[in-house]
Amino acid sequence: MIPNLLFYKDMKKIQMVDLQTQYLQIKQDIDQGIQRVIDSAQFVKGEQVTAFQHHLEQYTGSRHVIPVGNGTDALQIALMALGLQHGDEVITPTFTFIATAEVVALLGLTPVVVDVDWDTMNLSVEAVERAITPKTKAIVPVHLFGQCAAMEPLMALARKHNLYIVEDACQAIGARYTFRDGHTAQAGTMGEIGCTSFFPSKNLGCYGDGGALFTNDDELAARIRAIANHGMVVRYHHDMVGVNSRLDTLQAAVLDAKLPHLDEYTQARQTAAAYYDRAFADMQGVLVPGRTEQSTHVFHQYTLRLTDSNGEPAPAVRDRLKAYLADQGIPAMVYYPVPLHLQKAYQDPRYGKGDFPVAERLADCVLSLPMHTCLDEEQLAYIVEHVKQGLALCSH
Ligand SMILES: *Cc1c(COP(=O)(O)O)cnc(C)c1O
């Protein structure tokens, strides 16, 4: 232990996400961008919002990008724009961040949660198929932790049953999905509508709240723009009930300075993930994130699964390891400890404990390690070494 501590004594403090170091790398661009907004005083609907919108359209290949206030608003506006009615069913994974189901419930629609796949932790296509009823109107796949859900089979299901797909790409901006015919598309640009978040810790994060919708459909884009702006097409004439949700000009300036670096950021995450993968691939008691051939992984999170010698979830080991790492100055997080169907606010007579066993198993054993664009080799070596040491200590 002592030689390690000496060896690592000048190491930079390890954080789940290091936004300070990332800022310093492009400080001048960010500062100038912010200063220009202040000088112009166009804090709302400034030209930087439109500039960023166009740059993101170019980057993603989406015909329309509609910037809004945050990722949750984006999901809500997407469901509003599709004209879903009270009682319509919307299928979402039970293993995700709450926002995905929250907006469904808020709009008086019926969330129908389904189980996920143990390896990719993404929506199980078979589970979606079983959950489809005559009331089902939409599927909201979440590209969890930065890898696309199985879009090709999901899109085939949606076509067959005449359903909409709203992609929750809040964690997956820049991930690319390859279809069997060889064509590729970015996360968020494959369904009728895609949603993303620019929350600071997301892969493309601003310095506050922000989000966007993607669509290739001109009519939907017009409706989304109107809904995000009080349901207004002609000023002070309100054609539908809308909301007020917009990306601040200051946030757009930050995002426009960061977007040219997004591919480098993704590569840095993938390099860190490859380091973790190599270190943990052959270890007993940990499973590295499962990959699909169809999607690249942009590693919003790097999430291990801790298991016992029978491959069963080992929640006690996971919790002891997390505490051990914290003692060594290494943050680690459980995303997500409680699946949606076990959340108090989402209690539903249709579901109970045991109904979505894969999600429950994941909730029992996942542990996300530090993942960001500025992890250096020294930090990675320190993390890996202590995960190994911690596991040896905590498995008994
Ligand atoms: C972050 C996130 C959201 C919500 O985004 P906000 O900008 O925080 O509202 C929704 N879904 C998923 C999967 C997310 O990770």
Short mmCIF file of C-alpha atoms and ligand atoms in Angstrom, two decimals:
data_model
loop_
_atom_site.label_atom_id
_atom_site.label_comp_id
_atom_site.label_asym_id
_atom_site.label_seq_id
_atom_site.Cartn_x
_atom_site.Cartn_y
_atom_site.Cartn_z
CA MET A 1 0.00 0.00 0.00
CA ILE A 2 2.62 2.52 1.04
CA PRO A 3 4.70 2.36 -2.16
CA ASN A 4 1.49 2.90 -4.15
CA LEU A 5 0.57 5.96 -2.19
CA LEU A 6 4.02 7.44 -2.72
CA PHE A 7 3.95 6.60 -6.39
CA TYR A 8 0.60 8.34 -6.80
CA LYS A 9 1.28 11.27 -4.50
CA ASP A 10 1.18 13.92 -7.24
CA MET A 11 -1.83 12.43 -8.96
CA LYS A 12 -4.69 14.76 -9.79
CA LYS A 13 -7.79 14.17 -7.65
CA ILE A 14 -10.07 11.60 -9.25
CA GLN A 15 -13.64 12.68 -9.98
CA MET A 16 -16.58 10.91 -11.62
CA VAL A 17 -16.54 13.77 -14.12
CA ASP A 18 -13.79 16.39 -14.43
CA LEU A 19 -15.30 19.48 -16.00
CA GLN A 20 -12.64 21.89 -14.73
CA THR A 21 -9.76 20.30 -16.63
CA GLN A 22 -11.89 20.03 -19.75
CA TYR A 23 -12.75 23.74 -19.50
CA LEU A 24 -9.11 24.78 -19.14
CA GLN A 25 -8.26 23.01 -22.42
CA ILE A 26 -10.58 25.32 -24.39
CA LYS A 27 -10.89 28.19 -21.94
CA GLN A 28 -10.26 30.89 -24.51
CA ASP A 29 -13.00 29.71 -26.88
CA ILE A 30 -15.51 29.31 -24.08
CA ASP A 31 -14.69 32.65 -22.48
CA GLN A 32 -14.90 34.49 -25.80
CA GLY A 33 -18.18 32.79 -26.65
CA ILE A 34 -19.70 33.76 -23.32
CA GLN A 35 -18.36 37.30 -23.53
CA ARG A 36 -19.91 37.79 -26.96
CA VAL A 37 -23.31 36.82 -25.62
CA ILE A 38 -22.98 39.25 -22.74
CA ASP A 39 -21.87 42.01 -25.11
CA SER A 40 -24.85 41.40 -27.37
CA ALA A 41 -27.28 41.08 -24.44
CA GLN A 42 -29.31 38.61 -26.53
CA PHE A 43 -29.65 36.19 -23.66
CA VAL A 44 -32.69 34.50 -25.17
CA LYS A 45 -32.92 33.50 -28.84
CA GLY A 46 -29.50 34.96 -29.64
CA GLU A 47 -27.76 34.11 -32.89
CA GLN A 48 -25.56 31.55 -31.11
CA VAL A 49 -28.60 29.33 -30.59
CA THR A 50 -29.26 29.13 -34.33
CA ALA A 51 -25.57 28.71 -35.09
CA PHE A 52 -25.29 25.81 -32.66
CA GLN A 53 -28.49 24.29 -34.03
CA HIS A 54 -27.04 24.26 -37.55
CA HIS A 55 -23.70 22.89 -36.40
CA LEU A 56 -25.46 20.09 -34.54
CA GLU A 57 -27.60 19.33 -37.61
CA GLN A 58 -24.40 18.96 -39.60
CA TYR A 59 -22.76 16.84 -36.92
CA THR A 60 -25.65 14.44 -36.34
CA GLY A 61 -27.02 14.31 -39.86
CA SER A 62 -30.45 15.12 -38.48
CA ARG A 63 -32.55 17.28 -40.82
CA HIS A 64 -33.83 19.32 -37.88
CA VAL A 65 -32.40 20.06 -34.46
CA ILE A 66 -34.69 21.94 -32.08
CA PRO A 67 -32.84 23.21 -28.99
CA VAL A 68 -34.86 23.28 -25.74
CA GLY A 69 -34.36 23.84 -22.02
CA ASN A 70 -33.28 20.34 -20.96
CA GLY A 71 -33.49 16.67 -21.89
CA THR A 72 -36.63 16.00 -19.84
CA ASP A 73 -38.44 18.81 -21.67
CA ALA A 74 -37.24 17.32 -24.96
CA LEU A 75 -38.87 13.98 -24.09
CA GLN A 76 -42.08 15.66 -22.98
CA ILE A 77 -42.30 17.85 -26.08
CA ALA A 78 -41.63 14.83 -28.30
CA LEU A 79 -44.62 12.96 -26.85
CA MET A 80 -46.79 16.09 -27.11
CA ALA A 81 -45.80 16.60 -30.75
CA LEU A 82 -46.90 13.07 -31.63
CA GLY A 83 -50.41 13.93 -30.45
CA LEU A 84 -50.68 11.00 -28.05
CA GLN A 85 -53.95 10.83 -26.12
CA HIS A 86 -54.83 10.07 -22.51
CA GLY A 87 -54.54 6.33 -21.94
CA ASP A 88 -52.22 5.64 -24.86
CA GLU A 89 -49.48 3.25 -23.83
CA VAL A 90 -45.80 4.09 -24.16
CA ILE A 91 -43.21 1.35 -23.70
CA THR A 92 -39.95 2.22 -21.88
CA PRO A 93 -37.25 0.20 -20.14
CA THR A 94 -37.57 -0.17 -16.37
CA PHE A 95 -33.79 0.22 -15.97
CA THR A 96 -33.16 3.89 -16.80
CA PHE A 97 -33.15 7.41 -15.41
CA ILE A 98 -36.60 8.43 -14.16
CA ALA A 99 -37.17 11.21 -16.75
CA THR A 100 -37.98 8.68 -19.45
CA ALA A 101 -41.15 7.47 -17.69
CA GLU A 102 -41.87 10.68 -15.80
CA VAL A 103 -42.94 12.63 -18.87
CA VAL A 104 -45.17 9.76 -19.99
CA ALA A 105 -46.96 9.83 -16.63
CA LEU A 106 -47.12 13.64 -16.54
CA LEU A 107 -48.92 13.75 -19.87
CA GLY A 108 -51.56 11.29 -18.67
CA LEU A 109 -50.22 8.57 -20.94
CA THR A 110 -49.66 5.10 -19.57
CA PRO A 111 -46.04 4.05 -19.08
CA VAL A 112 -45.55 0.36 -19.80
CA VAL A 113 -42.16 -0.67 -18.47
CA VAL A 114 -40.33 -3.69 -19.78
CA ASP A 115 -37.18 -5.58 -18.93
CA VAL A 116 -33.72 -5.08 -20.38
CA ASP A 117 -30.90 -7.23 -21.66
CA TRP A 118 -28.31 -8.40 -19.09
CA ASP A 119 -25.26 -7.70 -21.25
CA THR A 120 -26.08 -4.42 -22.99
CA MET A 121 -28.43 -3.21 -20.21
CA ASN A 122 -30.62 -1.86 -23.02
CA LEU A 123 -34.25 -2.56 -23.89
CA SER A 124 -35.00 -6.23 -24.60
CA VAL A 125 -36.67 -6.48 -28.01
CA GLU A 126 -38.54 -9.66 -27.01
CA ALA A 127 -39.87 -7.91 -23.90
CA VAL A 128 -41.06 -4.98 -26.01
CA GLU A 129 -42.82 -7.32 -28.41
CA ARG A 130 -44.64 -9.08 -25.56
CA ALA A 131 -45.74 -5.73 -24.08
CA ILE A 132 -47.43 -4.41 -27.24
CA THR A 133 -51.23 -4.11 -26.94
CA PRO A 134 -53.85 -2.40 -29.13
CA LYS A 135 -53.33 0.72 -26.94
CA THR A 136 -49.58 0.93 -27.53
CA LYS A 137 -48.66 4.04 -29.47
CA ALA A 138 -44.94 4.56 -28.94
CA ILE A 139 -41.69 2.98 -27.81
CA VAL A 140 -39.05 5.06 -26.02
CA PRO A 141 -35.75 3.16 -26.24
CA VAL A 142 -33.00 4.57 -24.04
CA HIS A 143 -29.45 4.33 -25.37
CA LEU A 144 -28.25 3.62 -21.87
CA PHE A 145 -24.70 4.54 -20.81
CA GLY A 146 -23.81 5.50 -24.40
CA GLN A 147 -24.57 2.46 -26.54
CA CYS A 148 -27.53 2.36 -28.92
CA ALA A 149 -30.42 0.04 -28.15
CA ALA A 150 -31.26 -2.58 -30.79
CA MET A 151 -32.75 -0.04 -33.17
CA GLU A 152 -33.12 -2.17 -36.28
CA PRO A 153 -35.36 -4.83 -34.69
CA LEU A 154 -37.18 -2.18 -32.66
CA MET A 155 -37.87 -0.17 -35.81
CA ALA A 156 -39.15 -3.32 -37.54
CA LEU A 157 -41.51 -3.94 -34.60
CA ALA A 158 -42.67 -0.32 -34.69
CA ARG A 159 -43.40 -0.54 -38.42
CA LYS A 160 -45.31 -3.79 -38.00
CA HIS A 161 -47.50 -2.40 -35.20
CA ASN A 162 -47.67 1.18 -36.45
CA LEU A 163 -45.89 2.68 -33.44
CA TYR A 164 -43.75 5.77 -33.05
CA ILE A 165 -40.20 5.61 -31.76
CA VAL A 166 -38.87 8.42 -29.57
CA GLU A 167 -35.21 7.77 -28.82
CA ASP A 168 -33.87 8.84 -25.46
CA ALA A 169 -30.34 9.66 -26.62
CA CYS A 170 -29.53 11.78 -23.56
CA GLN A 171 -26.49 9.59 -22.79
CA ALA A 172 -25.47 8.70 -26.32
CA ILE A 173 -24.83 11.74 -28.47
CA GLY A 174 -22.37 10.77 -31.20
CA ALA A 175 -22.96 7.00 -30.94
CA ARG A 176 -23.41 5.42 -34.35
CA TYR A 177 -25.65 2.49 -35.26
CA THR A 178 -25.00 0.26 -38.28
CA PHE A 179 -27.94 -1.39 -40.03
CA ARG A 180 -27.70 -4.76 -41.79
CA ASP A 181 -27.64 -3.10 -45.21
CA GLY A 182 -24.52 -1.23 -44.12
CA HIS A 183 -25.97 2.25 -43.68
CA THR A 184 -25.31 3.99 -40.39
CA ALA A 185 -27.08 6.64 -38.35
CA GLN A 186 -26.37 8.54 -35.17
CA ALA A 187 -28.17 8.01 -31.89
CA GLY A 188 -31.26 10.19 -31.84
CA THR A 189 -31.72 10.38 -35.61
CA MET A 190 -33.36 7.00 -36.27
CA GLY A 191 -36.79 7.24 -34.63
CA GLU A 192 -39.53 9.73 -35.53
CA ILE A 193 -37.99 11.94 -32.85
CA GLY A 194 -34.77 11.77 -30.84
CA CYS A 195 -34.03 13.59 -27.60
CA THR A 196 -30.78 14.59 -25.99
CA SER A 197 -29.60 16.44 -22.91
CA PHE A 198 -26.76 18.92 -22.48
CA PHE A 199 -26.69 18.57 -18.68
CA PRO A 200 -23.09 19.42 -17.65
CA SER A 201 -22.00 15.82 -17.06
CA LYS A 202 -23.46 14.50 -20.32
CA ASN A 203 -21.10 13.70 -23.21
CA LEU A 204 -21.82 17.11 -24.76
CA GLY A 205 -22.57 19.18 -21.67
CA CYS A 206 -23.20 22.89 -21.20
CA TYR A 207 -22.74 24.98 -18.05
CA GLY A 208 -26.29 24.65 -16.83
CA ASP A 209 -29.33 23.00 -18.38
CA GLY A 210 -29.96 22.35 -22.04
CA GLY A 211 -31.42 19.79 -24.41
CA ALA A 212 -32.52 19.22 -27.98
CA LEU A 213 -34.88 17.25 -30.18
CA PHE A 214 -33.93 15.67 -33.50
CA THR A 215 -36.28 14.84 -36.35
CA ASN A 216 -36.07 14.30 -40.09
CA ASP A 217 -39.76 15.13 -40.54
CA ASP A 218 -40.52 18.74 -41.55
CA GLU A 219 -44.05 18.76 -40.16
CA LEU A 220 -43.01 17.28 -36.84
CA ALA A 221 -40.17 19.80 -36.62
CA ALA A 222 -42.61 22.68 -37.09
CA ARG A 223 -44.94 21.25 -34.44
CA ILE A 224 -42.06 20.71 -32.01
CA ARG A 225 -40.86 24.30 -32.50
CA ALA A 226 -44.36 25.61 -31.86
CA ILE A 227 -44.93 23.47 -28.76
CA ALA A 228 -41.59 24.50 -27.27
CA ASN A 229 -42.66 28.12 -27.79
CA HIS A 230 -46.08 28.26 -26.03
CA GLY A 231 -47.84 26.50 -28.89
CA MET A 232 -47.30 29.62 -30.99
CA VAL A 233 -46.77 29.72 -34.75
CA VAL A 234 -47.75 33.34 -35.41
CA ARG A 235 -46.82 35.64 -32.57
CA TYR A 236 -49.52 35.74 -29.86
CA HIS A 237 -51.67 33.24 -31.74
CA HIS A 238 -51.67 29.91 -29.95
CA ASP A 239 -52.69 26.93 -32.04
CA MET A 240 -52.01 24.26 -29.43
CA VAL A 241 -51.16 23.96 -25.78
CA GLY A 242 -47.42 24.31 -25.47
CA VAL A 243 -44.68 24.88 -22.97
CA ASN A 244 -41.86 27.38 -22.58
CA SER A 245 -38.60 25.58 -23.15
CA ARG A 246 -35.55 27.07 -24.80
CA LEU A 247 -31.80 26.79 -24.78
CA ASP A 248 -30.20 29.93 -23.29
CA THR A 249 -27.89 31.81 -25.61
CA LEU A 250 -25.07 31.49 -23.06
CA GLN A 251 -25.46 27.72 -23.04
CA ALA A 252 -25.55 27.64 -26.84
CA ALA A 253 -22.25 29.56 -26.92
CA VAL A 254 -20.66 27.02 -24.56
CA LEU A 255 -21.99 24.12 -26.62
CA ASP A 256 -20.86 25.65 -29.90
CA ALA A 257 -17.33 25.93 -28.48
CA LYS A 258 -17.41 22.29 -27.31
CA LEU A 259 -19.08 20.62 -30.30
CA PRO A 260 -15.92 20.72 -32.50
CA HIS A 261 -14.20 18.68 -29.75
CA LEU A 262 -16.95 16.10 -29.29
CA ASP A 263 -15.21 13.44 -31.38
CA GLU A 264 -11.98 13.87 -29.38
CA TYR A 265 -14.01 13.68 -26.18
CA THR A 266 -15.63 10.46 -27.35
CA GLN A 267 -12.23 9.01 -28.24
CA ALA A 268 -10.87 9.91 -24.81
CA ARG A 269 -13.80 8.10 -23.19
CA GLN A 270 -13.28 5.09 -25.45
CA THR A 271 -9.57 5.01 -24.62
CA ALA A 272 -10.33 5.01 -20.90
CA ALA A 273 -12.97 2.31 -21.43
CA ALA A 274 -10.51 0.15 -23.36
CA TYR A 275 -8.05 0.49 -20.48
CA TYR A 276 -10.71 -0.66 -18.00
CA ASP A 277 -11.81 -3.46 -20.37
CA ARG A 278 -8.26 -4.82 -20.63
CA ALA A 279 -7.74 -4.67 -16.90
CA PHE A 280 -10.99 -6.39 -15.93
CA ALA A 281 -11.66 -8.71 -18.87
CA ASP A 282 -10.33 -11.88 -17.26
CA MET A 283 -11.06 -11.11 -13.63
CA GLN A 284 -13.35 -13.26 -11.52
CA GLY A 285 -16.32 -11.45 -10.06
CA VAL A 286 -16.59 -8.54 -12.47
CA LEU A 287 -18.23 -8.29 -15.86
CA VAL A 288 -17.24 -5.46 -18.17
CA PRO A 289 -19.97 -3.64 -20.15
CA GLY A 290 -21.50 -5.88 -22.83
CA ARG A 291 -21.13 -4.63 -26.40
CA THR A 292 -23.17 -5.06 -29.54
CA GLU A 293 -21.64 -5.12 -33.00
CA GLN A 294 -24.31 -2.78 -34.34
CA SER A 295 -23.48 0.24 -32.20
CA THR A 296 -20.42 2.18 -31.23
CA HIS A 297 -20.24 2.97 -27.51
CA VAL A 298 -19.58 6.54 -26.40
CA PHE A 299 -19.29 5.55 -22.71
CA HIS A 300 -21.36 8.13 -20.94
CA GLN A 301 -20.76 5.67 -18.11
CA TYR A 302 -18.41 2.73 -17.71
CA THR A 303 -20.49 0.29 -15.71
CA LEU A 304 -19.24 -2.94 -14.17
CA ARG A 305 -21.44 -5.75 -12.87
CA LEU A 306 -20.21 -7.42 -9.67
CA THR A 307 -21.01 -11.10 -9.40
CA ASP A 308 -20.34 -14.08 -7.15
CA SER A 309 -18.66 -17.30 -8.27
CA ASN A 310 -21.95 -18.53 -9.79
CA GLY A 311 -22.31 -15.38 -11.86
CA GLU A 312 -25.14 -14.15 -9.63
CA PRO A 313 -25.34 -10.46 -8.63
CA ALA A 314 -23.27 -9.69 -5.55
CA PRO A 315 -24.81 -6.55 -4.02
CA ALA A 316 -22.88 -6.81 -0.74
CA VAL A 317 -19.56 -7.04 -2.60
CA ARG A 318 -20.59 -4.12 -4.80
CA ASP A 319 -21.45 -1.96 -1.79
CA ARG A 320 -18.26 -2.88 0.08
CA LEU A 321 -16.17 -2.21 -3.00
CA LYS A 322 -17.82 1.20 -3.48
CA ALA A 323 -17.03 2.10 0.15
CA TYR A 324 -13.45 0.80 -0.19
CA LEU A 325 -12.89 2.86 -3.34
CA ALA A 326 -14.31 5.95 -1.64
CA ASP A 327 -11.72 5.47 1.13
CA GLN A 328 -9.01 5.44 -1.55
CA GLY A 329 -10.28 8.69 -3.05
CA ILE A 330 -12.04 7.01 -5.96
CA PRO A 331 -15.69 7.93 -6.49
CA ALA A 332 -17.97 5.27 -7.96
CA MET A 333 -21.73 5.41 -8.46
CA VAL A 334 -24.69 3.07 -8.69
CA TYR A 335 -26.68 3.98 -11.79
CA TYR A 336 -29.46 2.99 -11.12
CA PRO A 337 -30.20 1.43 -7.72
CA VAL A 338 -34.00 1.14 -8.09
CA PRO A 339 -35.73 0.16 -11.34
CA LEU A 340 -38.79 2.23 -12.32
CA HIS A 341 -41.31 -0.47 -11.43
CA LEU A 342 -40.08 -0.45 -7.82
CA GLN A 343 -40.14 3.35 -7.43
CA LYS A 344 -42.76 4.62 -4.98
CA ALA A 345 -44.20 7.17 -7.40
CA TYR A 346 -44.60 4.53 -10.10
CA GLN A 347 -46.26 1.79 -8.08
CA ASP A 348 -48.74 0.07 -10.30
CA PRO A 349 -50.98 -2.92 -9.63
CA ARG A 350 -49.77 -4.43 -12.90
CA TYR A 351 -46.20 -4.87 -11.63
CA GLY A 352 -44.34 -5.96 -8.56
CA LYS A 353 -41.00 -7.17 -7.33
CA GLY A 354 -39.71 -10.06 -9.39
CA ASP A 355 -41.53 -9.06 -12.58
CA PHE A 356 -38.46 -7.66 -14.34
CA PRO A 357 -35.69 -9.91 -13.07
CA VAL A 358 -32.89 -8.67 -15.30
CA ALA A 359 -33.38 -5.04 -14.29
CA GLU A 360 -33.56 -6.06 -10.64
CA ARG A 361 -30.37 -8.08 -10.99
CA LEU A 362 -28.62 -5.15 -12.61
CA ALA A 363 -29.79 -2.75 -9.91
CA ASP A 364 -28.21 -5.15 -7.41
CA CYS A 365 -24.79 -5.32 -8.99
CA VAL A 366 -23.93 -2.33 -11.21
CA LEU A 367 -21.12 0.03 -10.32
CA SER A 368 -20.01 2.89 -12.57
CA LEU A 369 -16.36 3.93 -12.41
CA PRO A 370 -15.00 7.43 -13.05
CA MET A 371 -15.46 8.23 -16.74
CA HIS A 372 -14.69 11.52 -18.42
CA THR A 373 -12.52 13.10 -21.11
CA CYS A 374 -9.52 13.95 -18.92
CA LEU A 375 -8.64 10.69 -17.16
CA ASP A 376 -4.90 10.14 -17.47
CA GLU A 377 -2.96 6.85 -17.34
CA GLU A 378 -1.83 7.42 -13.80
CA GLN A 379 -5.40 7.86 -12.60
CA LEU A 380 -6.59 4.86 -14.60
CA ALA A 381 -3.78 2.70 -13.20
CA TYR A 382 -4.65 3.82 -9.67
CA ILE A 383 -8.35 3.08 -10.16
CA VAL A 384 -7.72 -0.35 -11.68
CA GLU A 385 -5.24 -1.33 -9.01
CA HIS A 386 -7.65 -0.38 -6.24
CA VAL A 387 -10.63 -2.08 -7.85
CA LYS A 388 -8.52 -5.25 -7.94
CA GLN A 389 -7.32 -4.85 -4.37
CA GLY A 390 -10.78 -3.90 -3.22
CA LEU A 391 -12.36 -6.93 -4.85
CA ALA A 392 -9.83 -9.24 -3.24
CA LEU A 393 -10.67 -7.72 0.16
CA CYS A 394 -14.43 -7.36 -0.34
CA SER A 395 -15.21 -10.76 -1.84
CA HIS A 396 -14.71 -12.54 1.47
C1 LIG B 1 -29.94 13.06 -18.31
C2 LIG B 1 -31.03 12.19 -18.80
C3 LIG B 1 -32.32 12.69 -19.04
C4 LIG B 1 -32.77 14.06 -18.66
O1 LIG B 1 -32.00 15.11 -19.09
P1 LIG B 1 -32.05 16.50 -18.30
O2 LIG B 1 -31.37 17.44 -19.22
O3 LIG B 1 -31.37 16.31 -17.01
O4 LIG B 1 -33.51 16.86 -18.13
C5 LIG B 1 -33.26 11.82 -19.58
N1 LIG B 1 -32.97 10.55 -19.86
C6 LIG B 1 -31.75 10.03 -19.63
C7 LIG B 1 -31.48 8.61 -19.99
C8 LIG B 1 -30.75 10.83 -19.10
O5 LIG B 1 -29.54 10.31 -18.85
#
